[in-house]
PDB file of C-alpha atoms (C1' of nucleotides) in Angstrom:
ATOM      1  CA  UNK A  87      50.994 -36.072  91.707  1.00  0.00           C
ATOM      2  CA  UNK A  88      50.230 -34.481  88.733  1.00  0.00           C
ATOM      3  CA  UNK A  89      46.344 -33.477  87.540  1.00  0.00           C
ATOM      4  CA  UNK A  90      46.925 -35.470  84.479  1.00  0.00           C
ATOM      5  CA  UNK A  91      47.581 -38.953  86.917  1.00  0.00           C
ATOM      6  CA  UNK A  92      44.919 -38.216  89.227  1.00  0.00           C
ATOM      7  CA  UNK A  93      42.822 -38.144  85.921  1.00  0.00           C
ATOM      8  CA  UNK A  94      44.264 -41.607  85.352  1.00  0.00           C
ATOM      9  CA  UNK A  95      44.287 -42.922  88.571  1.00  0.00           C
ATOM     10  CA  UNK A  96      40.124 -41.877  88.373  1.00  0.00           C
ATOM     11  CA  UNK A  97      40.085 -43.685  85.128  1.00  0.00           C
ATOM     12  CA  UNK A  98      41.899 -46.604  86.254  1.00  0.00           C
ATOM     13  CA  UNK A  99      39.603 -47.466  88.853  1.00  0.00           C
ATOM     14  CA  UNK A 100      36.621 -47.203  87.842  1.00  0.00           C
ATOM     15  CA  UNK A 101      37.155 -48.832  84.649  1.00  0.00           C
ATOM     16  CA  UNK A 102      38.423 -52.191  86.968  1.00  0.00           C
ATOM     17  CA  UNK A 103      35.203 -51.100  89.552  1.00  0.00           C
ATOM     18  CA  UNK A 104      32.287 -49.372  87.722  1.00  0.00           C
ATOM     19  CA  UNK A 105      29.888 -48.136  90.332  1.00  0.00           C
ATOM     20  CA  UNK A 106      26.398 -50.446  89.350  1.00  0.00           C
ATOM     21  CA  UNK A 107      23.067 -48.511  89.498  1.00  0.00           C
ATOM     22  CA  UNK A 108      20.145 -49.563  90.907  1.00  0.00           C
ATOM     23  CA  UNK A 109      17.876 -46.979  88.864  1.00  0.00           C
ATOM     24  CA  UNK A 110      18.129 -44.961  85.563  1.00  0.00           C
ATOM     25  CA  UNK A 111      15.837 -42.622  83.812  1.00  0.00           C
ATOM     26  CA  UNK A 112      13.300 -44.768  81.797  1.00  0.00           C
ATOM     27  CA  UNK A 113      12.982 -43.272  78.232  1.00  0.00           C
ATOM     28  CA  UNK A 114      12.381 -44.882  74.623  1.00  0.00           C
ATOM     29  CA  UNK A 115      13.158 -41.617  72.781  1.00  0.00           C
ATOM     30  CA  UNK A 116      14.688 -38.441  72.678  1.00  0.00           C
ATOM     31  CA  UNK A 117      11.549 -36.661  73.808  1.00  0.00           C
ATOM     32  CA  UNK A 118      11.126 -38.911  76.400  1.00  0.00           C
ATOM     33  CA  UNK A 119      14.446 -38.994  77.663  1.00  0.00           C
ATOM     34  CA  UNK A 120      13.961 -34.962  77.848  1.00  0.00           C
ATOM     35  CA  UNK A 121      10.847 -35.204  79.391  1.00  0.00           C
ATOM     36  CA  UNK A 122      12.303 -37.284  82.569  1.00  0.00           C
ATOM     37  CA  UNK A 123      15.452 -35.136  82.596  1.00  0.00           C
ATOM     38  CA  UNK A 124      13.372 -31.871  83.057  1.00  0.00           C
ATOM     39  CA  UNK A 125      11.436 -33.837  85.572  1.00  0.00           C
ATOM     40  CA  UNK A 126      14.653 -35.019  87.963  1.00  0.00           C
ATOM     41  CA  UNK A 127      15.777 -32.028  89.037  1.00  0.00           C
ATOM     42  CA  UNK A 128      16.049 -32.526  92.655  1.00  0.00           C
ATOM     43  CA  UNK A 129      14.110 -35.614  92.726  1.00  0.00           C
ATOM     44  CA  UNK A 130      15.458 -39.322  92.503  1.00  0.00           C
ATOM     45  CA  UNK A 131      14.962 -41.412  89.395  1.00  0.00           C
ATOM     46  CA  UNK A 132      12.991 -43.771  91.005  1.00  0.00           C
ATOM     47  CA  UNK A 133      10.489 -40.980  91.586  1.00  0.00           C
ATOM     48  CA  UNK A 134      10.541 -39.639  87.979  1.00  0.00           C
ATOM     49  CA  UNK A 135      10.287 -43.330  86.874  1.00  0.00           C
ATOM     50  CA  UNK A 136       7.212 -43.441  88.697  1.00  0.00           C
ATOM     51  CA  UNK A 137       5.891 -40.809  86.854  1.00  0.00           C
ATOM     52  CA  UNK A 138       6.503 -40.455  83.456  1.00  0.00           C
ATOM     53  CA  UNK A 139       4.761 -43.908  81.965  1.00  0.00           C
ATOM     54  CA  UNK A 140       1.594 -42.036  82.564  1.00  0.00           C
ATOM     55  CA  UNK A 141       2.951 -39.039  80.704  1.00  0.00           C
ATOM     56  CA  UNK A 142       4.245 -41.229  78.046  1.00  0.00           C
ATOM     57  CA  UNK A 143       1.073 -42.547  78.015  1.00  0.00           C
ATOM     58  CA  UNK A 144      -1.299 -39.776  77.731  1.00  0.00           C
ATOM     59  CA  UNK A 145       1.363 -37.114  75.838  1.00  0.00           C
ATOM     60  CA  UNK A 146       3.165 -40.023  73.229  1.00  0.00           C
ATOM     61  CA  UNK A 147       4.899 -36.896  71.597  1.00  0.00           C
ATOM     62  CA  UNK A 148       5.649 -33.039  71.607  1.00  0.00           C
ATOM     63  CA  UNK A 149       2.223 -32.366  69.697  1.00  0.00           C
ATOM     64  CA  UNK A 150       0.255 -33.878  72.659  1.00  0.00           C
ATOM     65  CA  UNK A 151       2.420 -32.387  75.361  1.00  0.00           C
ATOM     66  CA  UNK A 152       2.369 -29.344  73.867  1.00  0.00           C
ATOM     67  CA  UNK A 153      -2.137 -29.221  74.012  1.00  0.00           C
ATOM     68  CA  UNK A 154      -1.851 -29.748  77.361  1.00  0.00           C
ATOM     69  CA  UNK A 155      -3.298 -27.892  79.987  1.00  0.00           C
ATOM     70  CA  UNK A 156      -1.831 -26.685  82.788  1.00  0.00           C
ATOM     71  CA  UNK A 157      -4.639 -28.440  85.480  1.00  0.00           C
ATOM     72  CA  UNK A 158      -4.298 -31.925  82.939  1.00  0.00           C
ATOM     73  CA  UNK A 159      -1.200 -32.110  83.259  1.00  0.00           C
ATOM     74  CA  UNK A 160      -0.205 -31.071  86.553  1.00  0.00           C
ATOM     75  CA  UNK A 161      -1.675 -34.227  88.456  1.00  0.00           C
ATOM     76  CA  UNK A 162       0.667 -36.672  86.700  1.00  0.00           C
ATOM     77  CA  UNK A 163       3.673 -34.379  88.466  1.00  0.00           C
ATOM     78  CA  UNK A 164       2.256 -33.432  91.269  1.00  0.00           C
ATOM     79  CA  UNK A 165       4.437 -35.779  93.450  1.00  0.00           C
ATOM     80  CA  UNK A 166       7.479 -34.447  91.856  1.00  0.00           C
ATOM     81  CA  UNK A 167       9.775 -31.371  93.282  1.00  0.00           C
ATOM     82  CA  UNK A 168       8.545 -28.119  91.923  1.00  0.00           C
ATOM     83  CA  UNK A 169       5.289 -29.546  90.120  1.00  0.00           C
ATOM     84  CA  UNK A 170       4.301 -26.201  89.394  1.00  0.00           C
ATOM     85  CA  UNK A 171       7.441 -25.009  87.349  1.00  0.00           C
ATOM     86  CA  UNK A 172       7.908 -28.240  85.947  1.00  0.00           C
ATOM     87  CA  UNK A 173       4.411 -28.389  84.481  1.00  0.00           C
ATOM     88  CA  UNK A 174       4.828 -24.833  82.611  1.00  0.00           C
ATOM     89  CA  UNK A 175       8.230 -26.372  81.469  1.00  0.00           C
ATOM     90  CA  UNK A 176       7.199 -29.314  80.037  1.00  0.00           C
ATOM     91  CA  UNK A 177       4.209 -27.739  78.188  1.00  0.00           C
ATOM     92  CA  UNK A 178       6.412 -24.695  76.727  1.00  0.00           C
ATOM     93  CA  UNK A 179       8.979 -26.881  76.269  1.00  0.00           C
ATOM     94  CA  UNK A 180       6.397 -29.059  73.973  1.00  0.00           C
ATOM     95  CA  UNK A 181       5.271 -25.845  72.385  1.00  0.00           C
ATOM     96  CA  UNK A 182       8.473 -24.664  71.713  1.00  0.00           C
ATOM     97  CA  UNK A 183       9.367 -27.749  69.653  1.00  0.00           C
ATOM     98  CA  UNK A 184       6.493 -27.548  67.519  1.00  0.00           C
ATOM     99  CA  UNK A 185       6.625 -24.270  66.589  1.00  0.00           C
ATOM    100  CA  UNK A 186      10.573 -23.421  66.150  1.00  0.00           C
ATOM    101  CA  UNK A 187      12.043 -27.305  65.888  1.00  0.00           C
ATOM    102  CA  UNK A 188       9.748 -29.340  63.722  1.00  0.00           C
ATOM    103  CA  UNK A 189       8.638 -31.268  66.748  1.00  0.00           C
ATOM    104  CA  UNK A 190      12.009 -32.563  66.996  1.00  0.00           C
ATOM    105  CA  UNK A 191      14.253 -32.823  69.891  1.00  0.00           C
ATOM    106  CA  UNK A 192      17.072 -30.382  68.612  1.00  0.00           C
ATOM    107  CA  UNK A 193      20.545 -32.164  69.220  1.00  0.00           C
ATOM    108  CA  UNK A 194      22.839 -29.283  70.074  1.00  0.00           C
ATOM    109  CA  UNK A 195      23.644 -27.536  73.329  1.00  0.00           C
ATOM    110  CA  UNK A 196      22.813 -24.231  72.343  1.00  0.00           C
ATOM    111  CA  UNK A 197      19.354 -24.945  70.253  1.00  0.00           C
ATOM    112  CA  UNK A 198      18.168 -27.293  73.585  1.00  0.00           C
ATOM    113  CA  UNK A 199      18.844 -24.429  76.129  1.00  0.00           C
ATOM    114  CA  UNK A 200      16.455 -22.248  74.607  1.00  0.00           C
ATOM    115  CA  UNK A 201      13.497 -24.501  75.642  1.00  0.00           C
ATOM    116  CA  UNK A 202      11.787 -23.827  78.992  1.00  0.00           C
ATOM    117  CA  UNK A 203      13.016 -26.355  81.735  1.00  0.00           C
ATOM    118  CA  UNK A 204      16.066 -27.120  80.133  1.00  0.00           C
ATOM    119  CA  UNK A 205      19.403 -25.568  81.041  1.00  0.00           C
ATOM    120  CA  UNK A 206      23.341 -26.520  80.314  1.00  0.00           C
ATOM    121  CA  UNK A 207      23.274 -29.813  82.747  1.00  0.00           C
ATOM    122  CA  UNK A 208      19.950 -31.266  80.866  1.00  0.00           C
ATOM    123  CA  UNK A 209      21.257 -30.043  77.332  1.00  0.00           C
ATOM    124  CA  UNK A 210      24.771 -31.943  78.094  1.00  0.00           C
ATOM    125  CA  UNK A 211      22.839 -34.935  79.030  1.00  0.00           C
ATOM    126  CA  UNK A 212      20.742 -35.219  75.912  1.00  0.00           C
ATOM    127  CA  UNK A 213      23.529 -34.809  73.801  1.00  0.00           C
ATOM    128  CA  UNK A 214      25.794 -36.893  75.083  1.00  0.00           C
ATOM    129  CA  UNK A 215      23.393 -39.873  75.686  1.00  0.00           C
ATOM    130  CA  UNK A 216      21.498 -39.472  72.157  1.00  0.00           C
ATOM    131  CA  UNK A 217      24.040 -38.252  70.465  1.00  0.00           C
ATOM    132  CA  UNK A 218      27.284 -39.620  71.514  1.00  0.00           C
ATOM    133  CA  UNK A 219      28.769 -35.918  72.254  1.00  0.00           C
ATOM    134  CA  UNK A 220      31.309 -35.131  74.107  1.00  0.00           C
ATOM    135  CA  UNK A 221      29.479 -33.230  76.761  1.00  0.00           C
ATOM    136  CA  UNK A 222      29.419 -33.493  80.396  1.00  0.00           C
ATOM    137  CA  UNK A 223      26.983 -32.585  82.351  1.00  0.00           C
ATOM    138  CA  UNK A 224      27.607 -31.171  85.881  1.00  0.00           C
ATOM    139  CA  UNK A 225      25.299 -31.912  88.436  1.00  0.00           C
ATOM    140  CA  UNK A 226      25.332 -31.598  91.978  1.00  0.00           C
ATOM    141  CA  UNK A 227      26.968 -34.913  92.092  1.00  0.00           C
ATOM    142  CA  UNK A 228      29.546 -34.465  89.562  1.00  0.00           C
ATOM    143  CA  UNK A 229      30.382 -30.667  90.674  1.00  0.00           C
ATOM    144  CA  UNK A 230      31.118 -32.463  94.622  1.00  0.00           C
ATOM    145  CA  UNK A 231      33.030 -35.548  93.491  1.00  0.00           C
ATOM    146  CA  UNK A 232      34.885 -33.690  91.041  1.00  0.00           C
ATOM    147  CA  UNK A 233      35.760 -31.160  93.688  1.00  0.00           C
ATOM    148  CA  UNK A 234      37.040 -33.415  96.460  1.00  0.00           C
ATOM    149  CA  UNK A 235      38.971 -35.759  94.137  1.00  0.00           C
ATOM    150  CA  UNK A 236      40.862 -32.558  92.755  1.00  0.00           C
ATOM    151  CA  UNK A 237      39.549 -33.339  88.918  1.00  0.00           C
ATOM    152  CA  UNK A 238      38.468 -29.757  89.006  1.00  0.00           C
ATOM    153  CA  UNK A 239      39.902 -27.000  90.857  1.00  0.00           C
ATOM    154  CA  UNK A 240      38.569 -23.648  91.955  1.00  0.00           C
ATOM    155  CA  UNK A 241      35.803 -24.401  89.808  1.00  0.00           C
ATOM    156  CA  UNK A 242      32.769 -21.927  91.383  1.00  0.00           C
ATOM    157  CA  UNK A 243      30.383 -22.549  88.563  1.00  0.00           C
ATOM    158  CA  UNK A 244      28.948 -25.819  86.817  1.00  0.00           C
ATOM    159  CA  UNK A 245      30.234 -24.111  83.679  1.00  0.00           C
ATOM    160  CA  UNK A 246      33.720 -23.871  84.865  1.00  0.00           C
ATOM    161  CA  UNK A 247      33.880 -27.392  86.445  1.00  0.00           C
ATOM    162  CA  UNK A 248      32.424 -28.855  83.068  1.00  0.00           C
ATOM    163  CA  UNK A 249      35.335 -27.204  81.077  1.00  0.00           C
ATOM    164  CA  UNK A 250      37.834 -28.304  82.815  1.00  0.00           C
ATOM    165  CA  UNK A 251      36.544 -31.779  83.057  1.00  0.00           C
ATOM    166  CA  UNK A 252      36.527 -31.915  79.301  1.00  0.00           C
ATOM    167  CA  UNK A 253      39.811 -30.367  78.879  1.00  0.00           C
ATOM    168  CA  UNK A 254      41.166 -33.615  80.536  1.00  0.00           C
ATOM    169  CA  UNK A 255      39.117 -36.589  80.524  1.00  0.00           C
ATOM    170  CA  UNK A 256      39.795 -37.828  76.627  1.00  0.00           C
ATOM    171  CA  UNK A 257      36.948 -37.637  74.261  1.00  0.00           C
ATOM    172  CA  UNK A 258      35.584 -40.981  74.408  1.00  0.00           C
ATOM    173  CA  UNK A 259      35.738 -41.259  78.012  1.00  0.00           C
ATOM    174  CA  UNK A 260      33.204 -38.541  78.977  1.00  0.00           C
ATOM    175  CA  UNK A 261      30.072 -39.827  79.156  1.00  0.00           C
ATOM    176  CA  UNK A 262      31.717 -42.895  80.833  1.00  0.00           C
ATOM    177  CA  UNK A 263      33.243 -40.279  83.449  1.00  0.00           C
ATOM    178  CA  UNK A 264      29.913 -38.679  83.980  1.00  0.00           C
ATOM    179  CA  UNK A 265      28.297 -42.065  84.907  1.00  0.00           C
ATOM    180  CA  UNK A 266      31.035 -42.945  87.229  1.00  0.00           C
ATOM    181  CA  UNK A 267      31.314 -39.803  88.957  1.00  0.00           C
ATOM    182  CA  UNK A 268      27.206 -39.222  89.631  1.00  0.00           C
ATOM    183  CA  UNK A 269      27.166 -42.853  91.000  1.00  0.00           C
ATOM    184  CA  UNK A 270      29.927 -42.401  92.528  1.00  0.00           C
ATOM    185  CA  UNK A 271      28.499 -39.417  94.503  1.00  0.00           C
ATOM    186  CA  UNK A 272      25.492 -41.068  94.981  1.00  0.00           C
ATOM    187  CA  UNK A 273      26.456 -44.252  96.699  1.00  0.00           C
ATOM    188  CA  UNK A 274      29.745 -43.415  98.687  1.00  0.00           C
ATOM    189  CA  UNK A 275      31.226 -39.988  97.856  1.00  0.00           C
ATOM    190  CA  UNK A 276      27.785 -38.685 100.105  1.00  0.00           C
ATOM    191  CA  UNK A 277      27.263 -34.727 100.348  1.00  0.00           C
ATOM    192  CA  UNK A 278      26.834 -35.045 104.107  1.00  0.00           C
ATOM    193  CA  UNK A 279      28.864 -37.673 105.612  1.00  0.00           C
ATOM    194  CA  UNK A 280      30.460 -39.571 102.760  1.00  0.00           C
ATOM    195  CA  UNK A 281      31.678 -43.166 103.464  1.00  0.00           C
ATOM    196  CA  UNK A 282      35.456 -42.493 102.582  1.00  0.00           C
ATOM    197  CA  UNK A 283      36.730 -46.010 104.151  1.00  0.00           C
ATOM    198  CA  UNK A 284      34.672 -48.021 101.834  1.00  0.00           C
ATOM    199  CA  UNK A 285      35.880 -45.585  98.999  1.00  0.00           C
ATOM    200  CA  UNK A 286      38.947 -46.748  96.256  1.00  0.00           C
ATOM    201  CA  UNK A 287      39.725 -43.093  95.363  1.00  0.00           C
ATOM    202  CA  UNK A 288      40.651 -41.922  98.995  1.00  0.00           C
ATOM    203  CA  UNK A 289      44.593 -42.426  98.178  1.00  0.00           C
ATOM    204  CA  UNK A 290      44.238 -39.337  95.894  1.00  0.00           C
ATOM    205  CA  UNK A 291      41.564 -37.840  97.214  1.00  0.00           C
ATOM    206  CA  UNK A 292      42.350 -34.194  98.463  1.00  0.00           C
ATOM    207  CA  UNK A 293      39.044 -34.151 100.503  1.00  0.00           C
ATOM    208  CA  UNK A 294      40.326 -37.197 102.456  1.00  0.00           C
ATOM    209  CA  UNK A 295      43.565 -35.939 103.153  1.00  0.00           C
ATOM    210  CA  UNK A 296      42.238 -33.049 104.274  1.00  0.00           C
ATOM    211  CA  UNK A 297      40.019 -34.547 106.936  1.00  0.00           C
ATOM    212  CA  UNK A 298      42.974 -36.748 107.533  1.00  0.00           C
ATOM    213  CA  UNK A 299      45.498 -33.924 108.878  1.00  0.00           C
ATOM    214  CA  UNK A 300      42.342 -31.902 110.452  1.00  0.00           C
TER     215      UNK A 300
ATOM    216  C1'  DA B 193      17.295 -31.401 109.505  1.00  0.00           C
ATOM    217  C1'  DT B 194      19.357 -32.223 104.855  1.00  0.00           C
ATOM    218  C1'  DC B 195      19.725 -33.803 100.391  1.00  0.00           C
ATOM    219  C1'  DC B 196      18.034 -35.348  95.539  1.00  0.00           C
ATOM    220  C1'  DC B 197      21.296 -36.304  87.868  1.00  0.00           C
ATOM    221  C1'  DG B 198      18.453 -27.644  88.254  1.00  0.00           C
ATOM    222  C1'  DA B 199      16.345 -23.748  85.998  1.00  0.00           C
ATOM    223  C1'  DG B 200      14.756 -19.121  85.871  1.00  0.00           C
ATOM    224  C1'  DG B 201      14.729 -14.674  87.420  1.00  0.00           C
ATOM    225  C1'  DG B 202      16.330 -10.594  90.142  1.00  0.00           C
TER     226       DG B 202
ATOM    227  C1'  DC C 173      26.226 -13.124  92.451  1.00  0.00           C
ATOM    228  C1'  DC C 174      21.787 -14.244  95.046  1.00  0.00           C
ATOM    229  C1'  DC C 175      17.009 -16.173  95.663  1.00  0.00           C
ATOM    230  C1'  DT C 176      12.835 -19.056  94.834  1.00  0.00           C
ATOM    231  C1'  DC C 177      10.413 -23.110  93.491  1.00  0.00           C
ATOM    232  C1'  DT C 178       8.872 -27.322  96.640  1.00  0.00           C
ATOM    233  C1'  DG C 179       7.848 -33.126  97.407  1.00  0.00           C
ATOM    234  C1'  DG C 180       9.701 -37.184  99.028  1.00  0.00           C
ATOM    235  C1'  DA C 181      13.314 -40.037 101.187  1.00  0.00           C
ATOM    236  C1'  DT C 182      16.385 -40.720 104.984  1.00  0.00           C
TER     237       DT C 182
END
DNA sequence: ATCCCGAGGG
DNA sequence: CCCTCTGGAT
């Protein structure tokens, strides 16, 4: 089997079974939808969803956010992985916005990595979901699945999966293919002990076989 | 114990 | 490349 029809075969099946999910980041905006993806790093949605109406609330744009102070602030998060980074993110993030973007949520990889808290994975997501890009982002999820299915191979970095990924999933397909695969991960395709009988892709899937003939 | 839609710094 | 940050869910 060649990579190109284990792309296909991937395609195939989830576009007859797309995984459902239960939760996604709540945002109205750009700004908010950065805001929550800043704030999910190693923490569920459901937790971040939790959180970020207050923020909304309090900060409604990057000119609030970025007067905030550290010990304001801070409460709203403080139930969230890494409150303490993720408050000085958020706030220099804000800051950064104002004075070198407008206040605007810049829509290219390269301007959104400059801001504090956001690296490639949260500058692929904006870009893609606002702007219809053809970016995806590697997470933990998408970096495992991707792995075991043999989408990507050899791939040591997030940067390295995420470029082959694009090289062969078409254009208008990606953020699609990012959806599938994180949901995927998340509800069968586990880190620990993934549920491979309950999962469509073990036919092709090089992780299976392998535990297979061990 | 181990994992969550990572980023920054050494 | 490595390490640290660090709360909640299971």
């Amino acid at each position: 089997m060649t990579k190109k029809d284990r792309y296909q075969f991937v395609i195939d099946y989830f576009s007859e079974h797309a995984p459902d999910a239960e939760t996604e980041l709540f945002y109205d905006n750009p700004y908010q939808l950065l805001v929550a993806v800043i704030l999910s790093a190693q923490c569920t949605d459901k937790r971040v969803n939790l959180t970020t109406p207050a923020i909304f609330d309090r900060y409604p744009g990057p000119e609030a956010l970025s007067e905030a102070t550290f010990d304001e602030l801070f409460p709203l998060i403080r139930s969230i992985s890494y409150p303490n980074n993720k408050t000085k993110h958020l706030i220099g993030m804000a800051q950064m916005l104002i004075h070198d973007f407008n206040g605007e949520v810049p829509m290219t990889v390269n301007e959104l990595i400059k801001l504090p808290g956001v690296g490639r994975k949260t500058a692929n997501v904006i870009t893609s979901v606002i702007d219809n890009q053809p970016n995806m982002a590697v997470d933990t999820h998408v970096f495992r699945v991707s792995a075991r299915l043999g989408l990507t191979t050899r791939a040591k970095t997030p940067l390295q999966a995420e470029l082959q990924l694009i090289k062969y999933f078409p254009k208008e397909l990606i953020h699609k293919a990012h959806h599938w695969l994180i949901l995927h991960g998340r509800y069968i395709c586990l880190a620990r002990s993934p549920k491979c009988e309950a999962c469509g892709l073990k036919s092709i899937c090089l992780y299976y076989k392998k535990l297979q003939s061990a």
